[in-house]
Every structure is written in C-alpha cells, then in structure tokens.
Coordinates of C-alpha atoms in Angstrom, one line a residue:
Chain A
X1 CA 72.9 110.2 101.8
X2 CA 73.7 109.7 104.7
X3 CA 75.3 105.6 106.6
X4 CA 74.6 104.6 109.4
X5 CA 78.4 102.7 109.7
X6 CA 79.6 99.0 111.6
X7 CA 81.3 101.1 114.0
X8 CA 78.1 102.6 115.5
X9 CA 76.1 99.2 115.0
X10 CA 79.2 97.7 117.2
X11 CA 77.7 95.4 120.5
X12 CA 74.0 96.7 118.7
X13 CA 72.1 93.5 117.8
X14 CA 70.7 94.2 114.3
X15 CA 68.2 93.1 112.9
X16 CA 67.1 93.1 109.5
X17 CA 63.2 91.5 109.2
X18 CA 63.3 92.2 104.8
X19 CA 60.2 90.4 104.0
X20 CA 58.1 92.4 107.2
X21 CA 59.4 96.0 106.5
X22 CA 61.3 96.6 109.3
X23 CA 64.9 96.9 111.0
X24 CA 65.4 96.8 114.2
X25 CA 68.2 97.7 117.3
X26 CA 68.4 96.2 119.9
X27 CA 69.9 95.7 123.1
X28 CA 73.6 94.9 122.5
X29 CA 73.9 90.2 122.4
X30 CA 77.6 90.1 121.6
X31 CA 79.5 90.8 124.7
Chain B
X1 CA 76.1 122.2 141.1
X2 CA 75.9 119.1 142.3
X3 CA 72.5 118.5 140.7
X4 CA 74.0 120.0 137.0
X5 CA 77.3 117.7 137.7
X6 CA 75.2 114.5 138.5
X7 CA 72.8 115.4 135.3
X8 CA 76.1 116.0 133.1
X9 CA 77.7 112.3 134.4
X10 CA 74.0 110.3 134.0
X11 CA 74.6 111.9 129.6
X12 CA 77.4 111.1 130.1
X13 CA 80.5 107.5 129.7
X14 CA 82.9 108.0 131.9
X15 CA 85.8 105.4 130.8
X16 CA 89.9 104.5 131.7
X17 CA 91.6 105.4 128.7
X18 CA 92.8 102.3 127.9
X19 CA 89.7 101.3 127.5
X20 CA 89.2 102.8 124.2
X21 CA 91.8 100.9 122.6
X22 CA 91.9 98.1 120.6
X23 CA 92.2 95.5 122.9
X24 CA 95.6 92.9 121.9
X25 CA 94.7 89.4 123.0
X26 CA 91.3 88.2 122.2
X27 CA 89.7 87.7 125.4
X28 CA 86.9 85.5 124.0
X29 CA 85.5 83.6 121.5
X30 CA 81.6 83.1 123.4
X31 CA 79.6 85.3 121.2
X32 CA 75.7 84.3 120.7
X33 CA 75.8 81.1 118.9
X34 CA 72.0 79.8 117.9
X35 CA 70.9 78.0 114.5
X36 CA 71.9 78.9 111.5
X37 CA 74.3 81.7 113.4
X38 CA 78.6 82.3 112.4
X39 CA 80.5 83.1 114.3
X40 CA 81.4 87.3 113.4
X41 CA 85.4 88.3 113.7
X42 CA 86.8 91.7 113.0
X43 CA 88.8 92.2 110.5
X44 CA 92.2 93.7 111.9
X45 CA 91.4 92.5 116.0
X46 CA 93.4 89.7 117.6
X47 CA 90.3 87.4 117.3
X48 CA 91.0 87.3 114.2
X49 CA 93.2 84.2 112.0
X50 CA 93.7 86.6 109.1
X51 CA 95.3 89.6 110.8
X52 CA 99.2 87.6 111.9
X53 CA 100.6 89.8 109.2
X54 CA 101.4 92.8 111.4
X55 CA 103.6 94.3 108.8
X56 CA 100.6 94.5 105.8
X57 CA 98.4 95.7 108.0
X58 CA 96.4 98.9 106.8
X59 CA 96.9 101.5 109.7
X60 CA 94.1 103.3 111.1
X61 CA 94.3 106.0 108.7
X62 CA 94.6 103.3 105.9
X63 CA 90.9 101.7 107.1
X64 CA 89.2 105.5 106.9
X65 CA 90.9 106.9 104.0
X66 CA 89.3 103.3 102.0
X67 CA 86.8 103.7 104.0
X68 CA 86.1 107.3 102.5
X69 CA 86.5 104.7 98.5
X70 CA 83.5 103.1 99.7
X71 CA 81.1 105.6 101.1
X72 CA 82.1 107.9 97.4
X73 CA 81.3 104.7 95.5
X74 CA 78.0 104.0 97.1
X75 CA 77.2 108.5 97.0
X76 CA 77.8 108.0 93.6
X77 CA 76.3 104.6 92.3
X78 CA 72.7 106.3 93.6
X79 CA 73.2 109.4 92.2
X80 CA 74.3 107.7 89.6
X81 CA 70.9 105.4 89.3
X82 CA 69.1 108.6 90.6
X83 CA 70.0 110.8 87.4
X84 CA 69.9 107.7 84.7
X85 CA 65.7 108.2 84.5
X86 CA 66.0 111.8 84.7
X87 CA 68.5 112.0 81.8
X88 CA 67.6 110.6 77.5
X89 CA 69.9 107.6 76.6
X90 CA 73.1 109.5 76.5
X91 CA 75.8 106.6 76.9
X92 CA 79.0 109.8 77.5
X93 CA 76.8 111.0 80.4
X94 CA 77.2 108.3 82.4
X95 CA 79.9 107.3 84.7
X96 CA 81.9 104.3 82.9
X97 CA 82.2 103.3 86.8
X98 CA 79.8 101.6 89.6
X99 CA 79.3 99.3 92.1
X100 CA 80.5 100.1 95.4
X101 CA 84.0 100.1 97.4
X102 CA 84.7 97.5 99.8
X103 CA 86.9 99.9 102.0
X104 CA 88.1 98.1 104.9
X105 CA 85.9 95.1 104.9
X106 CA 85.9 95.3 108.2
X107 CA 84.1 92.2 109.8
X108 CA 83.6 88.9 108.4
X109 CA 82.4 85.1 108.6
X110 CA 83.6 81.5 107.6
X111 CA 81.1 79.4 105.4
X112 CA 82.1 75.9 103.9
X113 CA 81.9 75.6 100.6
X114 CA 81.5 72.1 98.0
X115 CA 81.5 68.4 98.8
X116 CA 83.7 67.9 100.7
X117 CA 83.6 71.2 102.2
X118 CA 85.8 73.7 102.5
X119 CA 85.7 76.5 105.0
X120 CA 86.1 80.0 103.2
X121 CA 86.0 84.0 105.9
X122 CA 83.9 86.0 103.6
X123 CA 84.0 89.5 104.3
X124 CA 80.1 90.2 105.2
X125 CA 78.5 93.1 103.3
X126 CA 74.8 94.2 103.2
X127 CA 76.1 96.9 100.8
X128 CA 76.5 94.7 98.1
X129 CA 74.9 91.2 96.6
X130 CA 76.6 89.1 94.8
X131 CA 79.1 86.3 97.2
X132 CA 82.1 85.8 95.4
X133 CA 85.5 83.6 96.7
X134 CA 88.7 83.4 94.4
X135 CA 89.4 79.6 92.6
X136 CA 91.6 77.7 90.8
X137 CA 92.9 77.3 88.8
X138 CA 92.3 81.6 88.8
X139 CA 93.4 81.6 85.4
X140 CA 95.1 85.6 85.7
X141 CA 95.4 86.0 89.5
X142 CA 94.3 85.6 92.7
X143 CA 95.8 87.8 95.6
X144 CA 97.2 85.7 98.9
X145 CA 94.4 84.2 101.1
X146 CA 94.7 82.8 104.5
X147 CA 92.7 79.2 103.5
X148 CA 93.4 77.2 100.8
X149 CA 91.7 79.0 97.7
X150 CA 88.6 76.7 96.5
X151 CA 88.5 74.5 94.1
X152 CA 85.4 73.3 92.3
X153 CA 87.4 70.3 89.9
X154 CA 87.1 68.8 93.8
X155 CA 84.1 69.4 94.8
X156 CA 81.1 66.5 94.0
X157 CA 78.4 69.7 94.2
X158 CA 80.1 72.2 91.6
X159 CA 78.2 73.1 88.5
X160 CA 78.9 76.1 86.0
X161 CA 75.4 78.4 84.7
X162 CA 75.3 78.4 80.5
X163 CA 74.8 81.8 79.1
X164 CA 72.3 80.9 78.6
X165 CA 70.6 80.1 81.5
X166 CA 68.4 82.8 82.8
X167 CA 70.9 83.0 86.1
X168 CA 73.0 84.2 84.0
X169 CA 71.3 87.8 83.4
X170 CA 70.4 88.6 86.9
X171 CA 73.9 89.4 87.3
X172 CA 72.9 92.5 85.4
X173 CA 71.5 94.3 88.0
X174 CA 73.6 92.9 91.4
X175 CA 76.9 93.2 90.0
X176 CA 76.1 96.1 88.2
X177 CA 78.1 94.9 84.6
X178 CA 76.2 92.3 81.7
X179 CA 77.3 89.6 82.0
X180 CA 79.7 87.9 80.0
X181 CA 79.9 84.3 77.9
X182 CA 83.3 82.3 78.1
X183 CA 82.3 78.5 75.6
X184 CA 79.0 78.1 77.4
X185 CA 80.1 79.2 80.5
X186 CA 78.2 82.3 82.8
X187 CA 80.8 85.1 83.2
X188 CA 80.5 87.6 85.9
X189 CA 82.6 90.8 86.7
X190 CA 82.4 93.0 90.1
X191 CA 83.9 96.4 89.7
X192 CA 84.1 98.3 92.7
X193 CA 84.5 101.9 93.0
X194 CA 87.9 102.0 94.6
X195 CA 89.2 99.2 91.9
X196 CA 88.7 96.6 93.0
X197 CA 87.0 93.7 91.7
X198 CA 86.7 90.1 90.8
X199 CA 86.3 88.8 87.1
X200 CA 85.3 84.7 87.4
X201 CA 82.5 82.2 86.6
X202 CA 79.4 82.2 87.4
X203 CA 78.3 79.2 89.1
X204 CA 75.8 76.7 91.3
X205 CA 77.7 74.8 94.1
X206 CA 76.8 73.2 98.2
X207 CA 77.0 76.0 100.8
X208 CA 77.7 75.0 104.5
X209 CA 76.5 78.1 107.1
X210 CA 76.4 75.6 109.9
X211 CA 76.8 72.6 110.3
X212 CA 72.4 71.3 110.0
X213 CA 71.7 74.6 108.1
X214 CA 73.4 73.8 104.1
X215 CA 72.0 75.6 101.1
X216 CA 72.2 73.2 98.1
X217 CA 72.4 75.5 94.4
X218 CA 73.7 78.7 96.0
X219 CA 74.9 80.8 92.4
X220 CA 78.4 82.4 93.5
X221 CA 81.1 84.0 91.2
X222 CA 84.4 81.7 91.2
X223 CA 87.0 84.5 90.6
X224 CA 89.5 83.6 88.6
X225 CA 90.4 87.2 88.8
X226 CA 90.4 89.4 91.9
X227 CA 92.5 92.1 92.4
X228 CA 92.1 95.3 95.8
X229 CA 91.4 95.6 99.5
X230 CA 90.8 91.9 99.8
X231 CA 93.6 90.9 101.1
X232 CA 93.6 87.7 103.8
X233 CA 90.0 86.7 103.2
X234 CA 88.2 84.7 100.5
X235 CA 86.0 86.9 98.8
X236 CA 82.8 88.7 99.8
X237 CA 79.4 87.6 101.2
X238 CA 77.0 90.0 99.5
X239 CA 74.0 90.5 101.8
X240 CA 71.5 93.4 100.3
X241 CA 68.1 92.9 98.8
X242 CA 68.5 91.9 95.0
X243 CA 68.0 88.2 94.0
X244 CA 71.4 87.0 93.5
X245 CA 72.3 88.2 97.2
X246 CA 72.6 85.6 100.4
X247 CA 69.5 86.7 102.2
X248 CA 67.8 86.8 98.8
X249 CA 68.3 83.2 97.8
X250 CA 67.7 81.4 101.3
X251 CA 64.9 83.4 101.5
X252 CA 62.3 80.5 101.4
X253 CA 64.7 78.9 104.5
X254 CA 64.9 82.3 106.5
X255 CA 62.2 83.9 105.1
X256 CA 64.8 87.3 104.6
X257 CA 65.2 87.3 108.0
X258 CA 68.8 88.1 109.7
X259 CA 70.4 89.5 112.0
X260 CA 73.5 90.1 113.6
X261 CA 76.0 91.7 116.3
X262 CA 78.8 93.4 115.8
X263 CA 81.9 93.1 118.0
X264 CA 84.3 96.2 119.7
X265 CA 87.2 95.2 117.9
X266 CA 89.0 94.4 121.8
X267 CA 85.7 92.3 122.5
X268 CA 85.9 88.7 120.9
X269 CA 83.5 88.0 118.4
X270 CA 80.0 88.1 117.7
X271 CA 76.8 86.8 115.3
X272 CA 75.6 86.1 111.9
X273 CA 72.5 84.7 112.2
X274 CA 70.0 83.3 109.5
X275 CA 65.9 82.9 110.4
X276 CA 64.2 84.6 113.4
X277 CA 65.2 82.8 116.3
X278 CA 62.2 84.7 118.5
X279 CA 65.5 85.2 120.3
X280 CA 65.5 88.5 120.5
X281 CA 64.0 90.0 123.4
X282 CA 64.0 94.3 123.1
X283 CA 64.4 95.0 120.0
X284 CA 63.1 97.9 118.2
X285 CA 62.1 98.0 114.9
X286 CA 62.0 101.1 112.2
X287 CA 60.6 100.4 109.3
X288 CA 62.8 99.6 106.5
X289 CA 62.6 102.1 103.5
X290 CA 63.3 100.6 99.6
X291 CA 63.9 103.6 97.2
X292 CA 63.5 102.1 93.8
X293 CA 66.5 103.9 91.9
X294 CA 69.0 101.6 94.8
X295 CA 66.6 98.9 95.7
X296 CA 69.3 96.8 96.7
X297 CA 70.5 99.7 99.8
X298 CA 68.2 99.2 103.0
X299 CA 67.2 102.8 103.5
X300 CA 66.4 103.6 107.3
X301 CA 65.2 107.4 108.3
X302 CA 66.7 109.1 111.5
X303 CA 64.7 111.7 113.0
X304 CA 66.9 112.9 115.4
X305 CA 70.1 113.4 117.1
X306 CA 71.3 113.5 120.9
X307 CA 74.8 114.9 122.7
X308 CA 75.0 114.4 125.7
X309 CA 70.8 114.4 126.5
X310 CA 71.5 117.3 124.7
X311 CA 68.6 116.7 121.2
X312 CA 69.8 118.7 118.5
X313 CA 68.8 121.4 116.6
X314 CA 68.2 119.8 113.1
X315 CA 65.0 120.3 110.7
X316 CA 63.9 117.2 110.2
X317 CA 64.1 117.2 105.8
X318 CA 68.1 118.1 107.0
X319 CA 67.9 114.0 106.6
X320 CA 64.8 113.2 104.8
X321 CA 66.9 115.1 102.4
X322 CA 68.6 112.1 100.4
X323 CA 68.2 109.4 103.1
X324 CA 70.1 107.3 105.4
X325 CA 71.0 103.7 104.7
X326 CA 72.2 100.8 107.1
X327 CA 75.7 99.2 106.0
X328 CA 78.2 96.7 107.3
X329 CA 80.8 97.2 105.0
X330 CA 81.1 101.0 105.6
X331 CA 82.7 102.1 108.6
X332 CA 82.2 105.8 110.3
X333 CA 79.1 107.0 110.1
X334 CA 78.0 109.7 107.9
X335 CA 75.5 111.8 108.4
X336 CA 74.7 115.4 105.9
X337 CA 76.3 118.6 106.6
X338 CA 74.0 120.5 108.8
X339 CA 73.5 117.1 111.2
X340 CA 77.2 116.7 111.8
X341 CA 78.3 120.2 112.3
X342 CA 75.2 120.1 114.7
X343 CA 77.5 117.4 116.1
X344 CA 80.3 118.5 116.1
X345 CA 80.1 122.1 117.7
X346 CA 77.4 120.3 120.8
X347 CA 79.9 117.2 121.0
X348 CA 82.9 120.1 121.6
X349 CA 81.6 121.9 123.7
X350 CA 81.2 118.9 126.3
X351 CA 84.5 118.0 125.6
X352 CA 85.8 121.5 126.1
X353 CA 88.0 120.2 129.1
X354 CA 90.2 118.6 126.7
X355 CA 92.8 118.8 124.4
X356 CA 92.0 119.4 121.5
X357 CA 94.6 117.8 118.4
X358 CA 95.2 116.7 115.6
X359 CA 93.1 115.2 112.8
X360 CA 92.3 111.4 111.9
X361 CA 92.3 111.1 107.7
X362 CA 88.6 112.5 107.5
X363 CA 87.6 112.7 111.3
X364 CA 88.3 116.3 112.6
X365 CA 87.9 116.3 116.3
X366 CA 89.6 113.9 118.2
X367 CA 91.4 114.7 121.7
X368 CA 94.7 114.2 123.1
X369 CA 93.4 112.4 126.3
X370 CA 97.4 110.8 126.6
X371 CA 97.9 112.2 130.3
X372 CA 94.7 111.6 131.6
X373 CA 94.0 107.8 133.8
X374 CA 89.7 108.7 133.2
X375 CA 87.1 111.0 131.3
X376 CA 84.3 111.6 131.2
X377 CA 83.0 111.6 127.4
X378 CA 79.0 112.2 125.9
X379 CA 76.5 109.4 126.1
X380 CA 75.0 109.9 121.9
X381 CA 72.1 108.4 120.7
X382 CA 69.6 108.1 117.2
X383 CA 66.3 108.8 116.4
X384 CA 64.4 106.7 114.2
X385 CA 61.6 106.8 112.7
X386 CA 59.3 104.4 114.8
X387 CA 60.0 106.0 117.8
X388 CA 63.3 103.9 118.6
X389 CA 65.8 105.1 120.7
X390 CA 68.9 103.5 120.0
X391 CA 72.3 104.2 122.6
X392 CA 75.4 104.1 120.8
X393 CA 77.7 102.1 122.8
X394 CA 80.9 103.7 123.9
X395 CA 82.8 102.1 120.4
X396 CA 80.9 104.0 118.6
X397 CA 81.5 107.4 120.0
X398 CA 84.8 107.7 119.9
X399 CA 87.9 106.0 117.5
X400 CA 91.6 105.9 119.1
X401 CA 94.2 106.4 117.1
X402 CA 95.9 106.1 120.3
X403 CA 96.0 107.5 123.5
X404 CA 97.2 111.4 121.8
X405 CA 94.7 111.0 119.5
X406 CA 91.6 110.0 120.4
X407 CA 88.3 111.1 117.4
X408 CA 85.3 111.6 117.5
X409 CA 83.7 108.4 115.1
X410 CA 82.2 110.2 112.4
X411 CA 82.1 112.4 109.7
X412 CA 79.7 114.3 107.3
X413 CA 79.4 114.6 104.4
X414 CA 80.3 117.1 101.5
X415 CA 76.5 118.3 99.9
X416 CA 73.2 117.9 101.8
X417 CA 71.7 116.0 98.9
X418 CA 74.3 113.0 99.4

C-alpha cells in the first residue's frame, strides 16, 4: 500500500468520520 | 518572462532557510482546545517533556530507519492478510510475526488512567488498535518512562479480565495474537515488526481524557514485559478500527468521530479531539474505505498529485493497484514507484538551480542550501477521491537534517503492488 504519513499531515485538520465512512482534510488549525 | 516567473512563484513557497530547521524552543502552548480535546505534542520537539534526554534522542536518520521498519511491517501485514485467503491452511507458509512496527511514533497525548487518575503520555497511533501502558509490578521488564509507571493495585477502579470472558477473545483481532491465560487472568501479547513488544494483563480501568470526559471500564493492556522503541512514553493509544480501539470503545459517546492536527515540529502543539464539535469549517471529505482483508486500517483513494502547479502524469491504476492508508504513526509518505518517480522528476526539474547532496536514509532527493538565505520550493498538492484538493504545508514537502541537507519528504515503495 501507499501510506500517507504524518509529516504530510502536519498542520492539517484531519477528521475521521468512521461511522459516516468519510475522512476530511481541512486548513491548518493548530498553528 | 515576468509572467512565467509570476506563475512559478504562485506555485512555490519562498522561505527562509532557518524556518526549515527544527526550532529549539517551544513557541506556543495554545493549540485548539475543545471539549474532549487532548494536546498533541511532537515527541522529539521542544514542546515535549519527553525529549529532555538529548543524549539518547534518535538522529533523523535513525527516525527514518525506524519509519522504514514500520512501513515494512505494515506492508507485510497487509500482504499476509491478502495471501491468507488465497492459500490453503498451511502453517509453514505463514510468517511468524505480524503487527505493525511503532517506528518513531512521533506524536503523543497525555491521558489520565485510574482512580485517582495518573497522567500517562501515550503515542497515538491510527495504525494499531490495542491501547496499553506499562504497569507495576513490571513482572519481567519495563523500560524507562517519563511519568511514574501505572500501578493498578493503587487504583480503586482497575479490574482484570478473566480468561473465560468473551472480551478476552477479542484480543486476537486487535493484536494478531491469541490471548494467553495466567491463573484466571486474560493475557495479551503484541509484537511489532521492529521486534518491539508488550506482554501483560488484559484489564479494564477508568480512562480520563479531559476533566469532563471520562470513559469507564476502558479495556487496555497492563504491560508487564515491554521492550523496544517506546522509550520515554508510557505506552500506546490505539486509534484503529478494531473493536478494542479507543475509537470503537467510545463509539456510544463520540460516534466514532475524531479529529487531530499534528503540529510541525517547530510550531508548538496540536490537538486530538473526540466527537463532532461541529466547528470544522473548510473541511473537505473523501470516502473512507475498508479493506476486508485488513479491516483495522483507514484506506483512502489518491487520484492525482501536482508539483509546482504541474499535474503529474500518473495513471489512476498506479494508485488503485495497492491502495493507500492514512497513518498517524508513519513519518514519511510512501508512494507507488511510478508515482514517486514522477514526483521526483518534476521536483528535481523545478529545483535544478539548487545543488543536490547526499541522500538521507530513505530520502534520495536532497539539497545543500547552506549558501542560501531564502529558497523557493515547489508547492505540492494531493487530490483525493471526491474532488478533495489538499495543499501540503511546507513542512510536509521538505525534511531538513540541516541547512546543508534538506530533502524531499517522500519515498517510493519498492514494489508497485506494495
């Protein structure tokens, strides 16, 4: 598999809606 | 020429070299604190209380080497699951180990366990399921950790799970190993691909996420023999999709909904938040896929990549052949060979004015920028199914060991079917 790693996830808002079957990316929320 | 230059700069980051290097001080402790929200800290960054032992801190090269161990392990675990259905039952054909490597486990959160609660810093990992911490009396071995080791005998709310409990048998899918039994107490064992492991009692305990968010009877591993790359942290928080993960155990409370923001190493703290607070504006969603062979991983579909505004020529089948997972515990993104090759070629073209230098472990596109004050770096965008366009932060494009060794922060898999 390819793997989307944590360096590339830095500063993005990553949302796991597991029950809803979707994963979200949002603009940086932790800076 | 001006128009071309303007277009080039529109698709590039222009930054000071100093901003690429790890900061030496924690610049902020703000983070995005919400209900059921935990502070996320980089394990080796300046905001970490766990990073004071500089002498034993891993080098960047060691971090990348550990990262490769984790990736190898994930690949073999998924390949093993895939092969399992296509082979007749034959013990001789099966690998002796499974489970993912912890790698460098870069990010951790601090939770409270027991009554009265004891604070514990746990690596948070969407690539594994069982939560465990080191426990007294450390029957066989406990590595050194920052906080006092959890002692269940001093907690009013701890109890062991018995061997005959149906909960005990759930360990098989969560750990990849059949549970054991000591007297009447259920035993778990989890071994990771880099030889790290934890073995201990399977118990339940009160877990305090925040002062207002408490999970009673949380099932976890009380480790009595723990060895490997966990140094400093008290254990691991499993956020995969198995029944025993924290996400599944709190499904009634948080609806299997969580979010996080990982800080760049130099920029303070992030958050790990459980539940839908409804405040995530500007978030775009891609379908979350499930692989029946490896159901605990979070699969997503990459459809395209652009570098410096140029869409890379990559057939969609390159991504769909093996699929992609998102993992908070893997450091460097791994791409199928054809996709990485296309990215590297374009990135090198756009960086041709800068001198290249030696590779850094798995990173083969590195530059010596020590003679520059500012540099212009191509922007990189990932496109996911559902028309989701993610512009990577600069910290997701470059991985800097020093000003003289700044590398493209991607690596390719060795096999297109990995």
